[in-house]
């Protein structure tokens, strides 16, 4: 099966690497829109337009994975309407799982500004996490720094403060932040760190069985 993976940079490559390891039997094609990266500080309208343009080369794939929380939360509904015959799967913040797992009713969401302000995130919080405190540290420069190979230079003081205040779950709401996962695990071993690559892999496997 042919699987297309879209992102704006490092996140897509990290997701593709992990999916290839989990599901090596499939063919993977990546579309990386570095020219317009990062998407995280753009308007929803810009994100829809740019994502639509970027996935054109993937339309022949059996599945298109939006390995970009910003694109998923802002554009996937429009893409599904425009291309009803295409199977889109998208990365989005694991708010439901985080709300179920937290024992302190306090989580830390690491996401771009566009994801933080999206209607989709508001809907997830309204449905699953109305009784959960959600801290959202300033991450506006992180994706660009990670693309530049500067992940180790990212300052995590706001994350540290959130955890010190009682957060016990950290949600990686941007695939670029997979580059920080091991560091976060080392610094905050008391926290669960959530990102949906394994869930996407399971959905791909289920789809392949039905194809």
XYZ file of N, CA, C and O in Angstrom:
844
model
N 0.843 -1.187 0.000
C 0.000 0.000 0.000
C 0.883 1.243 0.000
O 1.945 1.265 0.615
N 0.431 2.275 -0.703
C 1.207 3.505 -0.817
C 0.669 4.542 0.171
O -0.508 4.886 0.152
N 1.558 5.028 1.024
C 1.167 5.958 2.082
C 1.918 7.269 1.907
O 3.149 7.295 1.861
N 1.169 8.347 1.797
C 1.763 9.668 1.693
C 1.849 10.315 3.066
O 0.926 10.197 3.871
N 2.941 10.977 3.322
C 3.139 11.651 4.607
C 3.468 13.109 4.337
O 4.429 13.422 3.627
N 2.670 13.994 4.904
C 2.886 15.430 4.718
C 3.286 16.106 6.026
O 2.725 15.836 7.087
N 4.256 16.997 5.930
C 4.608 17.884 7.039
C 5.388 19.059 6.467
O 5.607 19.147 5.252
N 5.825 19.931 7.362
C 6.585 21.105 6.939
C 8.076 20.965 7.211
O 8.830 21.905 6.957
N 8.497 19.813 7.748
C 9.925 19.686 8.036
C 10.279 18.430 8.798
O 9.845 17.326 8.465
N 11.037 18.603 9.864
C 11.620 17.495 10.619
C 10.572 16.517 11.133
O 10.799 15.301 11.151
N 9.417 17.037 11.549
C 8.383 16.166 12.100
C 7.963 15.075 11.139
O 7.803 13.913 11.521
N 7.780 15.436 9.876
C 7.374 14.449 8.882
C 8.414 13.364 8.696
O 8.085 12.184 8.527
N 9.675 13.749 8.735
C 10.742 12.758 8.593
C 10.784 11.811 9.788
O 11.000 10.604 9.636
N 10.564 12.361 10.977
C 10.556 11.522 12.180
C 9.380 10.551 12.161
O 9.517 9.380 12.518
N 8.224 11.043 11.726
C 7.044 10.178 11.635
C 7.258 9.093 10.583
O 6.962 7.914 10.815
N 7.777 9.472 9.423
C 8.020 8.496 8.360
C 8.979 7.407 8.831
O 8.761 6.213 8.580
N 10.016 7.796 9.534
C 10.995 6.828 10.047
C 10.335 5.845 11.005
O 10.563 4.631 10.928
N 9.480 6.365 11.885
C 8.822 5.495 12.864
C 7.804 4.582 12.192
O 7.708 3.397 12.512
N 7.034 5.119 11.249
C 6.039 4.289 10.569
C 6.708 3.197 9.733
O 6.219 2.066 9.672
N 7.825 3.526 9.104
C 8.554 2.513 8.331
C 9.034 1.383 9.232
O 9.064 0.219 8.827
N 9.404 1.733 10.454
C 9.854 0.715 11.402
C 8.688 -0.141 11.876
O 8.806 -1.371 11.996
N 7.544 0.498 12.123
C 6.373 -0.227 12.615
C 5.675 -1.014 11.515
O 5.161 -2.112 11.756
N 5.651 -0.438 10.300
C 4.925 -1.046 9.175
C 5.821 -1.041 7.935
O 5.579 -0.312 6.970
N 6.857 -1.874 7.925
C 7.837 -1.826 6.829
C 7.318 -2.347 5.495
O 7.978 -2.160 4.465
N 6.162 -2.978 5.492
C 5.650 -3.585 4.265
C 5.058 -2.576 3.286
O 4.782 -2.918 2.134
N 4.878 -1.335 3.716
C 4.241 -0.340 2.865
C 5.272 0.570 2.191
O 6.414 0.685 2.637
N 4.827 1.225 1.119
C 5.659 2.209 0.420
C 5.303 3.597 0.943
O 4.123 3.956 1.005
N 6.307 4.365 1.312
C 6.072 5.683 1.897
C 6.610 6.781 0.981
O 7.731 6.700 0.483
N 5.781 7.793 0.787
C 6.164 8.963 -0.001
C 5.959 10.193 0.877
O 4.894 10.359 1.482
N 6.959 11.037 0.959
C 6.842 12.220 1.812
C 6.742 13.490 0.965
O 7.359 13.598 -0.092
N 5.945 14.412 1.462
C 5.851 15.753 0.879
C 6.148 16.738 2.001
O 5.380 16.839 2.961
N 7.263 17.419 1.900
C 7.710 18.331 2.950
C 7.700 19.758 2.400
O 8.438 20.070 1.466
N 6.862 20.602 2.971
C 6.757 21.990 2.513
C 7.664 22.890 3.350
O 7.202 23.657 4.191
N 8.943 22.804 3.091
C 9.893 23.648 3.824
C 9.797 25.112 3.399
O 10.101 26.014 4.181
N 9.365 25.328 2.155
C 9.334 26.698 1.623
C 8.451 27.619 2.456
O 8.765 28.797 2.646
N 7.331 27.078 2.953
C 6.379 27.913 3.688
C 6.384 27.643 5.192
O 5.525 28.143 5.906
N 7.330 26.844 5.641
C 7.416 26.532 7.070
C 7.947 27.743 7.842
O 8.698 28.561 7.290
N 7.528 27.843 9.109
C 6.567 26.988 9.811
C 5.130 27.441 9.573
O 4.889 28.610 9.283
N 4.197 26.501 9.697
C 2.774 26.826 9.558
C 2.181 27.356 10.860
O 1.107 27.947 10.864
N 2.860 27.113 11.956
C 2.268 27.318 13.275
C 1.854 28.727 13.625
O 1.034 28.926 14.523
N 2.394 29.722 12.925
C 2.024 31.106 13.208
C 1.191 31.719 12.080
O 1.015 32.935 12.027
N 0.654 30.861 11.198
C -0.161 31.330 10.077
C -1.649 31.262 10.422
O -2.054 30.609 11.388
N -2.467 31.909 9.596
C -3.917 31.902 9.793
C -4.498 30.573 9.318
O -3.883 29.875 8.489
N -5.692 30.211 9.794
C -6.328 28.976 9.315
C -6.491 28.951 7.800
O -6.293 27.900 7.168
N -6.825 30.087 7.216
C -7.016 30.144 5.761
C -5.708 29.851 5.027
O -5.694 29.111 4.032
N -4.626 30.419 5.507
C -3.319 30.148 4.899
C -2.958 28.673 5.036
O -2.435 28.056 4.097
N -3.210 28.114 6.202
C -2.852 26.714 6.452
C -3.630 25.792 5.520
O -3.074 24.838 4.957
N -4.907 26.067 5.320
C -5.718 25.253 4.412
C -5.164 25.331 2.994
O -4.976 24.308 2.317
N -4.885 26.539 2.527
C -4.382 26.732 1.161
C -3.034 26.055 0.961
O -2.811 25.349 -0.038
N -2.129 26.247 1.899
C -0.787 25.678 1.770
C -0.806 24.156 1.866
O -0.099 23.462 1.118
N -1.617 23.626 2.773
C -1.694 22.171 2.916
C -2.286 21.541 1.665
O -1.789 20.519 1.164
N -3.337 22.150 1.141
C -3.967 21.653 -0.084
C -2.950 21.602 -1.220
O -2.848 20.604 -1.952
N -2.181 22.659 -1.373
C -1.178 22.685 -2.443
C -0.105 21.623 -2.230
O 0.329 20.951 -3.174
N 0.303 21.451 -0.992
C 1.409 20.539 -0.701
C 1.043 19.075 -0.885
O 1.903 18.251 -1.216
N -0.232 18.722 -0.675
C -0.606 17.305 -0.750
C -0.987 16.866 -2.163
O -1.314 15.697 -2.373
N -0.915 17.769 -3.131
C -1.284 17.401 -4.503
C -0.470 16.219 -5.012
O -0.990 15.323 -5.677
N 0.808 16.205 -4.683
C 1.675 15.121 -5.157
C 1.395 13.788 -4.459
O 1.942 12.755 -4.852
N 0.548 13.818 -3.432
C 0.242 12.594 -2.679
C -1.143 12.029 -2.999
O -1.528 11.004 -2.434
N -1.883 12.670 -3.882
C -3.278 12.283 -4.101
C -3.437 10.889 -4.697
O -4.524 10.309 -4.638
N -2.373 10.332 -5.248
C -2.449 8.963 -5.779
C -2.220 7.915 -4.694
O -2.340 6.708 -4.954
N -1.905 8.347 -3.486
C -1.637 7.409 -2.390
C -2.933 6.814 -1.846
O -4.004 7.411 -1.945
N -2.828 5.640 -1.244
C -3.988 5.001 -0.625
C -4.410 5.740 0.644
O -5.596 5.794 0.977
N -3.437 6.271 1.349
C -3.679 7.037 2.572
C -2.769 8.255 2.547
O -1.609 8.160 2.133
N -3.297 9.386 2.977
C -2.456 10.562 3.195
C -2.462 10.867 4.686
O -3.521 11.098 5.279
N -1.280 10.836 5.280
C -1.128 11.139 6.703
C -0.665 12.585 6.842
O 0.391 12.956 6.325
N -1.464 13.385 7.512
C -1.032 14.741 7.843
C -0.220 14.646 9.130
O -0.774 14.620 10.226
N 1.091 14.553 8.964
C 1.985 14.409 10.116
C 2.315 15.790 10.666
O 3.468 16.133 10.923
N 1.267 16.561 10.836
C 1.380 17.961 11.247
C 0.105 18.312 11.994
O -0.974 18.363 11.394
N 0.219 18.497 13.296
C -0.959 18.827 14.098
C -1.607 20.124 13.629
O -2.834 20.260 13.631
N -0.788 21.082 13.218
C -1.319 22.364 12.754
C -2.185 22.172 11.519
O -3.281 22.739 11.417
N -1.715 21.363 10.575
C -2.494 21.095 9.367
C -3.753 20.297 9.693
O -4.835 20.573 9.159
N -3.627 19.311 10.564
C -4.790 18.496 10.918
C -5.871 19.335 11.579
O -7.045 19.290 11.178
N -5.495 20.092 12.593
C -6.506 20.823 13.361
C -7.134 21.961 12.574
O -8.243 22.396 12.886
N -6.453 22.433 11.538
C -6.976 23.562 10.773
C -7.479 23.203 9.378
O -8.317 23.932 8.835
N -6.978 22.113 8.794
C -7.255 21.881 7.372
C -7.883 20.542 7.030
O -8.441 20.396 5.935
N -7.830 19.551 7.906
C -8.229 18.209 7.479
C -9.713 18.133 7.112
O -10.096 17.426 6.171
N -10.553 18.879 7.795
C -11.988 18.854 7.464
C -12.225 19.379 6.051
O -12.996 18.791 5.277
N -11.554 20.466 5.697
C -11.687 21.024 4.349
C -11.162 20.060 3.295
O -11.759 19.904 2.219
N -10.048 19.401 3.590
C -9.469 18.453 2.638
C -10.392 17.256 2.430
O -10.554 16.772 1.302
N -10.992 16.776 3.495
C -11.911 15.639 3.366
C -13.131 16.005 2.533
O -13.653 15.175 1.780
N -13.584 17.232 2.645
C -14.713 17.682 1.833
C -14.313 17.820 0.373
O -15.076 17.463 -0.528
N -13.121 18.323 0.132
C -12.677 18.557 -1.244
C -12.285 17.264 -1.944
O -12.473 17.127 -3.157
N -11.735 16.309 -1.186
C -11.270 15.045 -1.768
C -11.942 13.877 -1.041
O -11.302 13.157 -0.265
N -13.230 13.674 -1.274
C -13.979 12.668 -0.507
C -13.531 11.229 -0.744
O -13.823 10.349 0.078
N -12.812 10.985 -1.834
C -12.362 9.624 -2.132
C -10.985 9.315 -1.544
O -10.486 8.193 -1.693
N -10.386 10.296 -0.900
C -9.053 10.109 -0.312
C -9.189 9.828 1.180
O -9.986 10.468 1.874
N -8.416 8.865 1.664
C -8.392 8.577 3.100
C -7.325 9.441 3.766
O -6.129 9.240 3.542
N -7.772 10.405 4.548
C -6.850 11.259 5.298
C -6.793 10.793 6.751
O -7.825 10.526 7.366
N -5.593 10.699 7.276
C -5.389 10.453 8.702
C -4.506 11.572 9.229
O -3.529 11.946 8.578
N -4.854 12.102 10.388
C -4.116 13.256 10.869
C -3.645 13.142 12.301
O -4.325 12.561 13.151
N -2.474 13.690 12.554
C -1.966 13.826 13.914
C -2.664 15.009 14.573
O -2.737 16.092 13.983
N -3.168 14.797 15.774
C -3.738 15.885 16.550
C -3.437 15.639 18.023
O -3.154 14.504 18.426
N -3.480 16.688 18.839
C -3.118 16.526 20.255
C -3.994 15.489 20.956
O -5.213 15.481 20.801
N -3.357 14.637 21.756
C -4.058 13.529 22.414
C -4.722 14.004 23.715
O -4.416 13.534 24.811
N -5.667 14.907 23.557
C -6.348 15.486 24.716
C -7.202 14.441 25.435
O -7.213 14.370 26.675
N -7.914 13.631 24.678
C -8.772 12.611 25.292
C -7.949 11.654 26.145
O -8.294 11.377 27.306
N -6.863 11.145 25.590
C -6.013 10.210 26.334
C -5.372 10.883 27.540
O -5.282 10.298 28.625
N -4.927 12.114 27.353
C -4.286 12.837 28.454
C -5.261 13.047 29.609
O -4.912 12.860 30.781
N -6.496 13.420 29.268
C -7.505 13.649 30.306
C -7.825 12.364 31.059
O -8.098 12.383 32.265
N -7.773 11.241 30.347
C -8.055 9.953 30.987
C -6.894 9.482 31.862
O -7.109 8.793 32.869
N -5.677 9.861 31.495
C -4.492 9.359 32.195
C -4.056 10.219 33.376
O -3.465 9.711 34.324
N -4.321 11.518 33.316
C -3.816 12.385 34.375
C -4.470 12.072 35.720
O -5.693 11.925 35.812
N -3.645 11.975 36.725
C -4.152 11.747 38.080
C -4.290 13.058 38.846
O -5.003 13.127 39.846
N -3.613 14.079 38.347
C -3.637 15.380 39.017
C -4.618 16.350 38.365
O -4.749 17.490 38.819
N -5.276 15.897 37.284
C -6.169 16.773 36.507
C -5.422 18.007 36.010
O -5.953 19.115 35.992
N -4.191 17.767 35.575
C -3.319 18.867 35.156
C -2.360 18.322 34.100
O -1.611 17.378 34.363
N -2.406 18.884 32.886
C -1.543 18.415 31.810
C -0.821 19.596 31.161
O -1.198 20.752 31.342
N 0.212 19.267 30.396
C 0.986 20.269 29.664
C 0.864 19.976 28.177
O 1.200 18.877 27.735
N 0.370 20.945 27.423
C 0.209 20.782 25.979
C 1.270 21.599 25.257
O 1.339 22.821 25.401
N 2.091 20.919 24.474
C 3.108 21.576 23.661
C 2.603 21.602 22.224
O 2.522 20.564 21.569
N 2.247 22.784 21.750
C 1.630 22.903 20.428
C 1.916 24.276 19.844
O 2.261 25.219 20.564
N 1.747 24.382 18.532
C 1.942 25.667 17.860
C 0.786 26.608 18.182
O -0.282 26.181 18.632
N 0.987 27.873 17.906
C -0.077 28.850 18.143
C -1.326 28.517 17.334
O -2.454 28.647 17.826
N -1.141 28.099 16.084
C -2.289 27.792 15.229
C -3.080 26.608 15.767
O -4.314 26.579 15.682
N -2.393 25.628 16.322
C -3.088 24.492 16.930
C -3.796 24.920 18.212
O -4.953 24.556 18.448
N -3.121 25.704 19.027
C -3.717 26.165 20.286
C -5.013 26.935 20.057
O -5.951 26.842 20.849
N -5.068 27.708 18.965
C -6.223 28.562 18.709
C -7.245 27.927 17.769
O -8.223 28.577 17.396
N -7.039 26.669 17.397
C -7.924 26.026 16.423
C -9.257 25.621 17.039
O -9.355 25.312 18.231
N -10.282 25.613 16.208
C -11.597 25.146 16.649
C -11.541 23.680 17.053
O -12.237 23.257 17.983
N -10.724 22.899 16.349
C -10.627 21.469 16.651
C -10.104 21.243 18.065
O -10.639 20.410 18.804
N -9.080 21.978 18.464
C -8.564 21.809 19.823
C -9.610 22.240 20.844
O -9.805 21.559 21.860
N -10.292 23.334 20.574
C -11.343 23.771 21.502
C -12.412 22.697 21.651
O -12.925 22.457 22.753
N -12.745 22.044 20.540
C -13.756 20.987 20.588
C -13.268 19.793 21.406
O -14.033 19.211 22.195
N -12.006 19.413 21.233
C -11.449 18.295 21.999
C -11.458 18.594 23.492
O -11.820 17.741 24.314
N -11.072 19.806 23.842
C -11.052 20.185 25.255
C -12.470 20.221 25.817
O -12.733 19.732 26.924
N -13.398 20.769 25.052
C -14.787 20.857 25.498
C -15.392 19.481 25.723
O -16.172 19.274 26.662
N -15.011 18.527 24.875
C -15.603 17.190 24.973
C -14.941 16.324 26.034
O -15.615 15.537 26.708
N -13.630 16.468 26.213
C -12.914 15.500 27.045
C -12.184 16.080 28.255
O -11.792 15.318 29.140
N -11.979 17.392 28.302
C -11.056 17.898 29.321
C -11.528 19.180 29.996
O -10.717 20.027 30.369
N -12.819 19.311 30.187
C -13.323 20.537 30.811
C -12.891 20.667 32.269
O -12.841 21.775 32.806
N -12.578 19.542 32.905
C -12.179 19.582 34.314
C -10.674 19.433 34.495
O -10.196 19.137 35.590
N -9.931 19.634 33.406
C -8.481 19.459 33.442
C -7.798 20.808 33.233
O -8.160 21.566 32.329
N -6.823 21.106 34.062
C -5.998 22.298 33.837
C -5.009 21.981 32.725
O -4.301 20.972 32.781
N -4.959 22.844 31.721
C -4.065 22.625 30.584
C -3.116 23.812 30.458
O -3.536 24.927 30.143
N -1.849 23.572 30.719
C -0.831 24.600 30.533
C -0.315 24.531 29.096
O -0.098 23.437 28.557
N -0.105 25.693 28.486
C 0.361 25.739 27.098
C 1.592 26.641 27.004
O 1.482 27.832 26.691
N 2.763 26.112 27.288
C 3.990 26.910 27.213
C 4.183 27.546 25.837
O 3.672 27.050 24.829
N 4.929 28.634 25.821
C 5.242 29.324 24.568
C 6.230 28.481 23.766
O 7.368 28.279 24.181
N 5.777 28.001 22.618
C 6.622 27.141 21.778
C 6.780 27.725 20.370
O 7.162 27.000 19.450
N 6.492 29.011 20.195
C 6.344 29.558 18.845
C 7.604 29.406 17.993
O 7.514 29.336 16.770
N 8.773 29.321 18.618
C 10.021 29.221 17.847
C 10.555 27.795 17.747
O 11.545 27.553 17.050
N 9.898 26.859 18.401
C 10.472 25.520 18.524
C 10.612 24.792 17.193
O 11.651 24.180 16.920
N 9.567 24.796 16.369
C 9.617 24.034 15.115
C 10.765 24.519 14.233
O 11.512 23.712 13.657
N 10.904 25.824 14.135
C 11.977 26.376 13.311
C 13.345 26.017 13.887
O 14.272 25.666 13.142
N 13.476 26.071 15.200
C 14.747 25.703 15.826
C 15.076 24.237 15.576
O 16.225 23.879 15.285
N 14.063 23.379 15.655
C 14.289 21.950 15.420
C 14.699 21.709 13.973
O 15.614 20.925 13.690
N 14.048 22.400 13.038
C 14.433 22.275 11.631
C 15.867 22.740 11.398
O 16.548 22.265 10.482
N 16.327 23.656 12.231
C 17.695 24.176 12.107
C 18.712 23.347 12.893
O 19.886 23.704 12.953
N 18.255 22.245 13.493
C 19.155 21.391 14.248
C 19.486 21.914 15.633
O 20.502 21.530 16.219
N 18.610 22.760 16.165
C 18.874 23.410 17.454
C 17.951 22.906 18.566
O 17.674 23.630 19.524
N 17.497 21.672 18.457
C 16.564 21.137 19.454
C 17.135 21.206 20.868
O 16.415 21.497 21.832
N 18.428 20.958 21.006
C 19.041 20.957 22.341
C 19.130 22.355 22.943
O 19.378 22.497 24.144
N 18.932 23.380 22.116
C 19.003 24.756 22.610
C 17.646 25.281 23.080
O 17.566 26.402 23.609
N 16.598 24.495 22.881
C 15.266 24.936 23.299
C 15.189 24.961 24.824
O 15.541 23.991 25.496
N 14.744 26.080 25.345
C 14.630 26.251 26.796
C 13.280 25.707 27.261
O 12.233 26.068 26.722
N 13.323 24.854 28.261
C 12.120 24.161 28.726
C 11.648 24.661 30.089
O 10.958 23.944 30.812
N 11.984 25.906 30.417
C 11.638 26.433 31.739
C 10.134 26.412 32.001
O 9.694 26.080 33.114
N 9.329 26.778 30.997
C 7.878 26.804 31.205
C 7.322 25.397 31.395
O 6.352 25.203 32.135
N 7.926 24.428 30.730
C 7.514 23.035 30.937
C 7.873 22.613 32.359
O 7.067 21.977 33.059
N 9.057 22.977 32.796
C 9.487 22.653 34.164
C 8.536 23.250 35.193
O 8.167 22.590 36.176
N 8.121 24.489 34.967
C 7.196 25.146 35.889
C 5.858 24.424 35.920
O 5.269 24.211 36.990
N 5.380 24.035 34.741
C 4.105 23.321 34.653
C 4.162 22.004 35.415
O 3.248 21.664 36.181
N 5.244 21.267 35.234
C 5.400 19.982 35.923
C 5.545 20.200 37.428
O 4.959 19.474 38.242
N 6.296 21.220 37.812
C 6.456 21.524 39.236
C 5.124 21.892 39.881
O 4.900 21.625 41.071
N 4.229 22.471 39.087
C 2.907 22.846 39.595
C 1.940 21.666 39.658
O 0.812 21.822 40.128
N 2.363 20.507 39.129
C 1.529 19.320 39.270
C 1.158 18.594 38.000
O 0.512 17.538 38.050
N 1.543 19.110 36.841
C 1.228 18.402 35.601
C 1.906 17.036 35.588
O 3.088 16.920 35.913
N 1.154 16.011 35.201
C 1.738 14.666 35.151
C 1.626 14.029 33.767
O 1.974 12.864 33.585
N 1.148 14.788 32.779
C 1.090 14.316 31.398
C 1.553 15.450 30.483
O 1.106 16.590 30.625
N 2.449 15.130 29.563
C 2.906 16.096 28.565
C 2.440 15.611 27.199
O 2.751 14.484 26.795
N 1.685 16.443 26.512
C 1.159 16.099 25.191
C 2.012 16.779 24.126
O 2.138 18.007 24.118
N 2.592 15.982 23.242
C 3.351 16.534 22.123
C 2.367 16.832 20.999
O 1.948 15.938 20.268
N 2.004 18.105 20.872
C 1.000 18.512 19.899
C 1.591 19.047 18.613
O 0.948 19.823 17.899
N 2.805 18.633 18.308
C 3.483 18.993 17.056
C 4.496 17.892 16.790
O 5.266 17.532 17.688
N 4.508 17.351 15.578
C 5.404 16.224 15.309
C 6.875 16.627 15.360
O 7.738 15.788 15.615
N 7.168 17.900 15.137
C 8.553 18.347 15.302
C 9.060 18.035 16.714
O 10.242 17.740 16.909
N 8.162 18.106 17.680
C 8.578 17.960 19.076
C 8.940 16.519 19.435
O 9.411 16.263 20.552
N 8.747 15.597 18.483
C 9.276 14.246 18.686
C 10.788 14.300 18.897
O 11.361 13.433 19.557
N 11.415 15.330 18.348
C 12.859 15.508 18.522
C 13.222 15.814 19.970
O 14.391 15.712 20.359
N 12.226 16.184 20.771
C 12.451 16.507 22.183
C 12.017 15.385 23.119
O 12.202 15.492 24.334
N 11.454 14.325 22.572
C 10.813 13.318 23.423
C 11.779 12.693 24.426
O 11.474 12.596 25.626
N 12.943 12.276 23.979
C 13.889 11.633 24.900
C 14.360 12.606 25.974
O 14.515 12.230 27.144
N 14.575 13.842 25.576
C 15.002 14.853 26.547
C 13.917 15.087 27.588
O 14.196 15.172 28.792
N 12.673 15.166 27.146
C 11.559 15.353 28.072
C 11.419 14.150 29.007
O 11.159 14.309 30.204
N 11.599 12.955 28.463
C 11.520 11.752 29.298
C 12.605 11.756 30.367
O 12.374 11.339 31.506
N 13.779 12.222 29.983
C 14.894 12.257 30.931
C 14.680 13.317 32.014
O 14.943 13.074 33.193
N 14.170 14.476 31.608
C 13.991 15.576 32.554
C 12.768 15.402 33.446
O 12.764 15.842 34.600
N 11.732 14.759 32.897
C 10.464 14.649 33.626
C 9.989 13.192 33.658
O 8.951 12.846 33.085
N 10.746 12.326 34.332
C 10.403 10.896 34.335
C 9.069 10.602 35.019
O 8.496 9.524 34.815
N 8.572 11.551 35.810
C 7.299 11.351 36.504
C 6.100 11.589 35.589
O 4.958 11.315 35.983
N 6.344 12.082 34.390
C 5.257 12.427 33.468
C 5.080 11.385 32.368
O 6.058 10.818 31.870
N 3.838 11.172 31.974
C 3.553 10.426 30.753
C 3.689 11.392 29.585
O 3.205 12.526 29.656
N 4.329 10.952 28.521
C 4.500 11.793 27.342
C 3.748 11.143 26.186
O 4.034 10.002 25.814
N 2.785 11.873 25.641
C 1.876 11.305 24.650
C 2.092 11.903 23.266
O 2.229 13.116 23.114
N 2.115 11.028 22.272
C 2.088 11.422 20.858
C 1.514 10.240 20.082
O 1.692 9.094 20.483
N 0.796 10.492 18.982
C -0.068 9.448 18.407
C 0.503 8.599 17.280
O -0.269 7.970 16.554
N 1.820 8.519 17.121
C 2.352 7.753 15.996
C 1.871 6.300 16.017
O 1.474 5.751 14.982
N 1.897 5.664 17.173
C 1.476 4.262 17.266
C -0.007 4.108 16.930
O -0.417 3.106 16.320
N -0.805 5.091 17.305
C -2.238 5.043 16.997
C -2.460 5.169 15.494
O -3.286 4.451 14.907
N -1.721 6.063 14.855
C -1.821 6.205 13.401
C -1.398 4.906 12.717
O -2.029 4.459 11.748
N -0.347 4.277 13.215
C 0.105 3.003 12.646
C -0.989 1.943 12.752
O -1.216 1.167 11.812
N -1.679 1.911 13.882
C -2.779 0.952 14.061
C -3.911 1.240 13.076
O -4.493 0.315 12.484
N -4.214 2.504 12.864
C -5.271 2.864 11.917
C -4.886 2.487 10.495
O -5.727 2.031 9.708
N -3.616 2.650 10.160
C -3.146 2.243 8.832
C -3.290 0.732 8.668
O -3.757 0.244 7.631
N -2.901 -0.018 9.691
C -3.014 -1.481 9.633
C -4.462 -1.916 9.471
O -4.774 -2.812 8.672
N -5.355 -1.285 10.216
C -6.777 -1.626 10.117
C -7.312 -1.311 8.723
O -8.088 -2.085 8.150
N -6.898 -0.176 8.174
C -7.336 0.210 6.827
C -6.820 -0.786 5.793
O -7.545 -1.181 4.873
N -5.561 -1.203 5.948
C -4.952 -2.129 4.991
C -5.676 -3.475 4.980
O -5.812 -4.112 3.929
N -6.159 -3.899 6.131
C -6.877 -5.173 6.210
C -8.195 -5.128 5.445
O -8.671 -6.152 4.942
N -8.776 -3.938 5.369
C -10.067 -3.786 4.699
C -9.926 -3.467 3.218
O -10.889 -3.571 2.459
N -8.720 -3.042 2.832
C -8.504 -2.610 1.438
C -8.516 -3.791 0.478
O -8.178 -4.907 0.840
